[in-house]
């Protein structure tokens, strides 16, 4: 069944002028942005094909805002593979942004640090990723507007955007490779040791599906991880979701400033 056109479910404000940038923000980070104006707010429940999930606890909203003088469409909260939803649903925001004509995308996530230099609180600009899931969001019939059947993935993360994002994050911002782990269990120390050998600096349960589709569609993509914890076995501590959430909460102001400065620099 073809996707309904955004005009049929989004308010008029989305179509009044071009949108400069799309954001897909890990849950919580949308709340701390300080936009000049919010033009429209759409709960995910009102987005056909996206809001239909019955998984509890994943409310979210799409905001159209003016942030740092730019028109920005921000998906606040995302769906994850571990929730059991299909890939089409996970990448739905990317396809929606594509249909809105958005050409620039910033993704954010929380991640565990494999690189021993990346203490909790470190912001890491993605230079590349390793898809450990064995699944591709591009599997299935080639969809119109999604680029070629076999898209190049040599530079998923736009190098110029990575420079802007690193500058926006300040001198302590690091760069590195993100490994996509399906979750929802955190990793074992043996997995983390192996993935470190493969070249991963951080590990998380999101972002890669969205980045792959956006890049295949021809968008310029940037992505930012907030390291919330040392990955399993990197420190002697066991992992606790509450601590991951607390570290993400503590990093909110820095994340918001970084996102805002990046958008301003576009
Ligand atoms: N592993 C996977 N995903 C995560 C982690 C982690 O250690 N921390 C935050 N998201």
CSV table of N, CA, C and O and ligand atoms in Angstrom, one decimal, residues 110-112 186-187 203-205 228-229 231 239 244, ligand 1:
chain,number,residue,atom,x,y,z
A,110,UNK,N,22.1,7.7,22.6
A,110,UNK,CA,22.9,7.4,23.7
A,110,UNK,C,23.6,6.1,23.4
A,110,UNK,O,23.1,5.3,22.7
A,111,UNK,N,24.9,6.0,23.9
A,111,UNK,CA,25.7,4.9,23.5
A,111,UNK,C,26.6,4.5,24.7
A,111,UNK,O,26.9,5.3,25.6
A,112,UNK,N,27.1,3.2,24.6
A,112,UNK,CA,28.1,2.8,25.6
A,112,UNK,C,29.4,3.0,24.9
A,112,UNK,O,29.6,2.9,23.7
A,186,UNK,N,21.9,-5.5,27.1
A,186,UNK,CA,23.2,-4.9,26.9
A,186,UNK,C,24.2,-6.1,26.5
A,186,UNK,O,23.8,-7.3,26.6
A,187,UNK,N,25.3,-5.7,26.0
A,187,UNK,CA,26.2,-6.6,25.4
A,187,UNK,C,27.0,-7.4,26.5
A,187,UNK,O,27.0,-7.0,27.7
A,203,UNK,N,28.8,1.8,21.2
A,203,UNK,CA,27.8,0.9,20.8
A,203,UNK,C,26.4,1.3,21.3
A,203,UNK,O,26.3,1.9,22.4
A,204,UNK,N,25.4,1.1,20.4
A,204,UNK,CA,24.1,1.5,20.8
A,204,UNK,C,23.0,0.8,19.9
A,204,UNK,O,23.4,0.0,19.1
A,205,UNK,N,21.8,1.0,20.2
A,205,UNK,CA,20.7,0.2,19.7
A,205,UNK,C,19.8,1.0,18.7
A,205,UNK,O,18.6,0.7,18.5
A,228,UNK,N,27.0,7.4,27.5
A,228,UNK,CA,26.3,7.4,28.8
A,228,UNK,C,27.0,6.5,29.8
A,228,UNK,O,26.7,6.6,31.0
A,229,UNK,N,27.8,5.5,29.4
A,229,UNK,CA,28.3,4.5,30.3
A,229,UNK,C,29.5,3.8,29.5
A,229,UNK,O,29.6,3.9,28.3
A,231,UNK,N,31.0,0.6,28.1
A,231,UNK,CA,30.3,-0.6,27.7
A,231,UNK,C,30.7,-1.8,28.6
A,231,UNK,O,31.7,-1.7,29.3
A,239,UNK,N,26.0,-2.9,34.1
A,239,UNK,CA,25.2,-1.8,33.5
A,239,UNK,C,23.8,-1.8,34.1
A,239,UNK,O,23.2,-2.8,34.3
A,244,UNK,N,22.2,4.8,32.8
A,244,UNK,CA,22.3,5.3,31.5
A,244,UNK,C,21.4,6.5,31.3
A,244,UNK,O,21.8,7.5,30.8
B,1,LIG,N1,25.0,-0.7,24.9
B,1,LIG,C1,24.1,-0.5,24.0
B,1,LIG,N2,23.3,0.5,23.9
B,1,LIG,C2,23.5,1.5,24.8
B,1,LIG,C3,24.5,1.4,25.8
B,1,LIG,C4,25.3,0.2,25.8
B,1,LIG,O1,26.2,0.1,26.7
B,1,LIG,N3,24.4,2.6,26.5
B,1,LIG,C5,23.4,3.3,26.0
B,1,LIG,N4,22.9,2.7,25.0
